[in-house]
Coordinates of C-alpha atoms and ligand atoms in Angstrom, one line a residue:
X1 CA 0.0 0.0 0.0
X2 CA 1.5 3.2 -0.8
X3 CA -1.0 6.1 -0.5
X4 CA -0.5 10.1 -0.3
X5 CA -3.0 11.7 0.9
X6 CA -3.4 15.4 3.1
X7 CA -4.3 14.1 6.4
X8 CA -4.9 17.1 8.5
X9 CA -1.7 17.9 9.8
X10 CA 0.2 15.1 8.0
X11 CA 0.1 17.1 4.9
X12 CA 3.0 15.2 2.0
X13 CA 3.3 12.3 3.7
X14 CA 3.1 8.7 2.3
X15 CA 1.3 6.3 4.4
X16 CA 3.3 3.0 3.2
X17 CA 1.2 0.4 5.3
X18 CA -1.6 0.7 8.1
X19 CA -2.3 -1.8 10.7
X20 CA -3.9 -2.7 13.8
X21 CA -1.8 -3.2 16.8
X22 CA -4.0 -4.0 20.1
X23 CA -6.3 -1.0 20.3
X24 CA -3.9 1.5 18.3
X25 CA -3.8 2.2 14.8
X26 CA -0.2 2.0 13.3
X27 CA 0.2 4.4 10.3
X28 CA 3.7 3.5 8.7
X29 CA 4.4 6.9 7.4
X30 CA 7.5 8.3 5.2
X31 CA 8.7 11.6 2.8
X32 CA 9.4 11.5 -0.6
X33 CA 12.9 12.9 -1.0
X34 CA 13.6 16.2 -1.8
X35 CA 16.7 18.6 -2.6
X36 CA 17.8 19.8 1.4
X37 CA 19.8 22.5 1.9
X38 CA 22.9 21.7 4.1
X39 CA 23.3 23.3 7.5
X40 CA 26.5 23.7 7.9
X41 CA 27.8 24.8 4.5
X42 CA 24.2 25.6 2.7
X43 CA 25.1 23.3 -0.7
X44 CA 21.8 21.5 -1.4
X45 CA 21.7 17.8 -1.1
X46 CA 19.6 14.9 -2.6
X47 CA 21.9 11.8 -1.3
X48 CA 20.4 9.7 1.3
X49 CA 22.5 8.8 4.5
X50 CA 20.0 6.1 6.3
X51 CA 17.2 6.0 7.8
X52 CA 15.6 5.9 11.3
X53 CA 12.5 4.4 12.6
X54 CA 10.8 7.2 15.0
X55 CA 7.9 5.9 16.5
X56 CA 5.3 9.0 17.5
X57 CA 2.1 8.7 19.7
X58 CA -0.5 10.4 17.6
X59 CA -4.0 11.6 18.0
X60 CA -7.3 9.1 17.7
X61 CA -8.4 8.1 14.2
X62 CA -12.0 7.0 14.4
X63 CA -11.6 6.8 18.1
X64 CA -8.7 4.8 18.0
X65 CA -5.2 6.2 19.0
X66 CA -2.7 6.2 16.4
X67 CA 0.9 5.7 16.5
X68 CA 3.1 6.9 13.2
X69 CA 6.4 4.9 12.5
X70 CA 7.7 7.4 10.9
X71 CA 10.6 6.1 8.8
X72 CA 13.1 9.3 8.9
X73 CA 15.3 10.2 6.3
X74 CA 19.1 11.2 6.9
X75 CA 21.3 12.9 4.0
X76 CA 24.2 13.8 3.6
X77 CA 25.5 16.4 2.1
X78 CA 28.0 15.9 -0.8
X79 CA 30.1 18.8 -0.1
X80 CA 31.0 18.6 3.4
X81 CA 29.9 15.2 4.7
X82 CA 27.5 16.3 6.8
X83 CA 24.9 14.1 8.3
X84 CA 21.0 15.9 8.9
X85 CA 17.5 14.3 9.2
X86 CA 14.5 15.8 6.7
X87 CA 12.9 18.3 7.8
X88 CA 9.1 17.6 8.6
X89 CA 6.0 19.5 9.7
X90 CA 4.9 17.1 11.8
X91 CA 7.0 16.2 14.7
X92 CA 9.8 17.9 16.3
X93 CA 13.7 15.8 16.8
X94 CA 13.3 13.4 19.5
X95 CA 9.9 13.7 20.6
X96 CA 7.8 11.6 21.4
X97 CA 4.3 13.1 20.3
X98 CA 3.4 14.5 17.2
X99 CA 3.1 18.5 17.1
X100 CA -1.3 18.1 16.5
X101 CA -0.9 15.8 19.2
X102 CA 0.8 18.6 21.4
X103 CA -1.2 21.2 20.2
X104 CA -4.2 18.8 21.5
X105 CA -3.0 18.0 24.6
X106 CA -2.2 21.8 25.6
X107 CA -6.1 23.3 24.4
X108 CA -7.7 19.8 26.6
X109 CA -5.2 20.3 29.2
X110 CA -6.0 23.4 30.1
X111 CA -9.9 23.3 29.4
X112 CA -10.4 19.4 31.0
X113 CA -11.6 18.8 34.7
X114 CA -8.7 16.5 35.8
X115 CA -5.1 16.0 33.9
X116 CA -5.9 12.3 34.7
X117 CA -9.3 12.7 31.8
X118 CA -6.5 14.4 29.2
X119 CA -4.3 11.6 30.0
X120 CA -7.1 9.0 29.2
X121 CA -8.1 10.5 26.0
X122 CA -4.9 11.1 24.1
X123 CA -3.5 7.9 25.2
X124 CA 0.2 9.0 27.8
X125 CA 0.1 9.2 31.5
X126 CA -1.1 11.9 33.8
X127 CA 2.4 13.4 34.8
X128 CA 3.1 14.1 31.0
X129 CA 0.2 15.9 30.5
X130 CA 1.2 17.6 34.0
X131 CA 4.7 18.6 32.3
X132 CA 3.2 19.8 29.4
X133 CA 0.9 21.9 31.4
X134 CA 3.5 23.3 33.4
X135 CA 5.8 24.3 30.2
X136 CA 2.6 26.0 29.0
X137 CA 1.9 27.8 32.4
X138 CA 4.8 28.8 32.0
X139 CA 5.0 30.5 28.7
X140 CA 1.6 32.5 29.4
X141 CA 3.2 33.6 33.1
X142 CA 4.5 37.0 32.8
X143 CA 6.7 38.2 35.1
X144 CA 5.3 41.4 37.0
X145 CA 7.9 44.0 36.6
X146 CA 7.5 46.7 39.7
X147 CA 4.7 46.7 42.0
X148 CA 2.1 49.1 42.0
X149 CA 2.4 51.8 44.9
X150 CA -0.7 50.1 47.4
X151 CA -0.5 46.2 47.4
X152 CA -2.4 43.8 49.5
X153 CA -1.5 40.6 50.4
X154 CA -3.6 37.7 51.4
X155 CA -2.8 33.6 52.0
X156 CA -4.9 31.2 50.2
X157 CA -5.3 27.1 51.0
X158 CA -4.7 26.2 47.0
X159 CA -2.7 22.7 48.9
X160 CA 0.0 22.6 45.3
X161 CA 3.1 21.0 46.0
X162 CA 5.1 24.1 47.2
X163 CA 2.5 24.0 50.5
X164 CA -0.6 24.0 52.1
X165 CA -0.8 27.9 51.9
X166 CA 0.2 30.3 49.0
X167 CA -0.1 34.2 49.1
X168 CA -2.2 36.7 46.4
X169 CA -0.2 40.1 45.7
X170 CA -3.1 42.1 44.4
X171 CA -3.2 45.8 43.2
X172 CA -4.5 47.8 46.6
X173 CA -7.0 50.2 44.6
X174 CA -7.9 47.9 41.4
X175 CA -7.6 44.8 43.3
X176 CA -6.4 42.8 40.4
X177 CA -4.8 40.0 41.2
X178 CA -1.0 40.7 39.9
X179 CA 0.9 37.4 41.3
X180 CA 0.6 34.4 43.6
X181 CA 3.8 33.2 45.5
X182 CA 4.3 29.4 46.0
X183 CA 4.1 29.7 49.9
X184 CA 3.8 31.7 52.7
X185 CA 6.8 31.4 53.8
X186 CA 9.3 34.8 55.5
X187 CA 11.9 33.8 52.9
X188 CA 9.4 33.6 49.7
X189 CA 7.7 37.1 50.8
X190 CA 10.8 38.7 51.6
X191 CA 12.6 37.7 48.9
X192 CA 9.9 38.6 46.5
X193 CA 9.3 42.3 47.7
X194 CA 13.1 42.5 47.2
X195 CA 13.2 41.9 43.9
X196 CA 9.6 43.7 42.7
X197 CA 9.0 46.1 45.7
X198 CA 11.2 49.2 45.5
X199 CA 7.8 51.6 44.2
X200 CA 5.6 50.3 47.5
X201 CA 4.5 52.6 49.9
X202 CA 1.3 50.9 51.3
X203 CA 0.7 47.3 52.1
X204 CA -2.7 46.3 52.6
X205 CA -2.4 42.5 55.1
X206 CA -3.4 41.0 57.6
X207 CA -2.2 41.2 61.2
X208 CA 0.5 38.5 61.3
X209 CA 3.7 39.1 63.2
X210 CA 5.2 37.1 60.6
X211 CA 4.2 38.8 57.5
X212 CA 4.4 42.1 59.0
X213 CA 8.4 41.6 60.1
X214 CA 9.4 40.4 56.4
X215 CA 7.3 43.2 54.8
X216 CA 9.3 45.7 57.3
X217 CA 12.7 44.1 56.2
X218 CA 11.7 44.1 52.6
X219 CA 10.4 47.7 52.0
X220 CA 11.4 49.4 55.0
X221 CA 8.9 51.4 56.1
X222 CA 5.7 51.0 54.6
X223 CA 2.3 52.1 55.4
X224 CA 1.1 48.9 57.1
X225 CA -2.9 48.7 56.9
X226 CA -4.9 45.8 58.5
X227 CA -7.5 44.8 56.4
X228 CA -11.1 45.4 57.1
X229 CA -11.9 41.9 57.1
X230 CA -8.8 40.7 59.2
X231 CA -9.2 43.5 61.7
X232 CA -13.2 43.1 62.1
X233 CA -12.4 38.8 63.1
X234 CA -9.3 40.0 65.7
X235 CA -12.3 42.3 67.3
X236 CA -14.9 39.5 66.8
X237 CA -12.7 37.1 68.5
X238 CA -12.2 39.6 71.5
X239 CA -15.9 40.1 71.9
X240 CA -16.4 36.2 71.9
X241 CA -13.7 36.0 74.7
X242 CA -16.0 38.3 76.8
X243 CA -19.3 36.5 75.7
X244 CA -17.9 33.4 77.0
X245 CA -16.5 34.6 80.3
X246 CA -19.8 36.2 81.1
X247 CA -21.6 33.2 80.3
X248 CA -19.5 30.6 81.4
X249 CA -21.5 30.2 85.5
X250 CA -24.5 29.9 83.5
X251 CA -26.6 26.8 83.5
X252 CA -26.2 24.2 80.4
X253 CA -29.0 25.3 78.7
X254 CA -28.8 28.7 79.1
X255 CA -24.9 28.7 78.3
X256 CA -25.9 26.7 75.0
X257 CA -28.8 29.5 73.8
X258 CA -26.8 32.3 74.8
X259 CA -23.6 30.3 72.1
X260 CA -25.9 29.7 69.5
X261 CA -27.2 33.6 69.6
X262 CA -23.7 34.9 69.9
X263 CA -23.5 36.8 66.3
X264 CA -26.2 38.9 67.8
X265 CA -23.4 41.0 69.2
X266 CA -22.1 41.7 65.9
X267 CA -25.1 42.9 64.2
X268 CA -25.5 46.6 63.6
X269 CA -27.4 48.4 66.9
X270 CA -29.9 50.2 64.7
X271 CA -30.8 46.4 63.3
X272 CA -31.6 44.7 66.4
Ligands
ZN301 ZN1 27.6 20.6 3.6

């Protein structure tokens, strides 16, 4: 069998033989051979060196996954000597997936529920897809150049492998979310306002010893500002210190009515 056909995204290729191995489809693919152009010393070539079988996951034909043995080409060039493989438009020196493949897996794994789904569909394992998803994140991260004059800074349980905890830098008066730091660790935020911080003059947090010393040693001397929500809990807590004192000599069932009503003391007096 020796068709050539434009497969979408196997355009000029010659599918030499197809077969059915276990669940995959086996496209035995090849080039015809053209005039290359020699790296090294730019005389064009037609003589063929050898060839290489490079075996390529692909994606699913009629819901099966394919694999391409793609039969490479080498020439060599008959000026120098030099050695090069073909050049394709399909698959990229020594990987293992073909480019539509890649493209595939980077749309699905971004817009899939769970890596493990991606991994399931396009035929690899999960910690590929992770890697490719990581080399993608990557590429779209921009690094923030200088921070705006008002930040805020706020800890998050997103549980990734850097920790339990990581921290938001936000904009203080857009409130755009500009970075998120891999932990909350003195180190991480210190090191980070080091390197971004020099234009900060107010840094909207929350009340933490420990947060508040490595923003001091970063900036200098900031504008510290508790945040609303963080100062509000420290006085809730304070007022549910005094609600329990008071009510701790009660009896069992009054104790337990007067818990269970205890946000009564936060509402607004004009409300009650
Ligand atoms: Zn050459």
């Amino acid at each position: 069998m020796n068709i050539t056909m434009k497969f979408p995204g196997l355009e000029d290729v010659m599918v030499t033989k197809m077969e059915q191995v276990e669940d995959r489809v086996a496209l035995h693919v090849e080039l015809e051979v053209r005039p290359h152009q020699c790296p090294r010393c730019q005389e064009k070539t037609r003589r063929v060196h050898d060839y290489r079988i490079q075996k390529i996951k692909h994606l699913k034909w009629f819901e099966r996954l394919t694999s391409l043995f793609y039969k490479r080409r080498r020439y060599a060039c008959g000026a120098c000597g030099k050695k090069f493989p073909e050049r394709n438009s399909f698959v990229a020196r020594y990987q293992r997936f073909s480019k539509e493949w890649n493209q595939a897996v980077h749309v699905r794994s971004v817009k899939a529920k769970t890596f493990k789904e991606v991994a399931g569909h396009y035929g690899a394992s999960s910690s590929t897809i992770v890697r490719r998803f990581d080399v993608l994140a990557l590429q779209e991260i921009q690094e923030p150049g200088r921070l705006p004059r008002i930040i805020a800074i706020d800890e998050y349980k997103g549980d990734t492998r850097e920790g339990k905890y990581q921290l938001i830098i936000a904009d203080g008066e857009t409130r755009q979310p500009i970075d998120i730091l891999p932990n909350r660790k003195k180190k991480t935020i210190k090191r980070y306002l080091q390197q971004h911080g020099s234009g900060v003059e107010i840094v909207v947090m929350d009340m933490s010893n420990a947060f508040k010393a490595a923003v001091q040693q970063a900036l200098g001397k900031p504008v510290i500002i508790a945040d609303r929500f963080h100062f509000c809990r420290y006085i809730y807590w304070a007022l549910d210190g005094v609600r329990r004192r008071v009510q701790k000599n009660w009896t069992d069932y009054d104790r337990k009515k007067g818990k269970r009503m205890r946000y009564v003391f936060h509402k607004n007096s004009g409300k009650l």
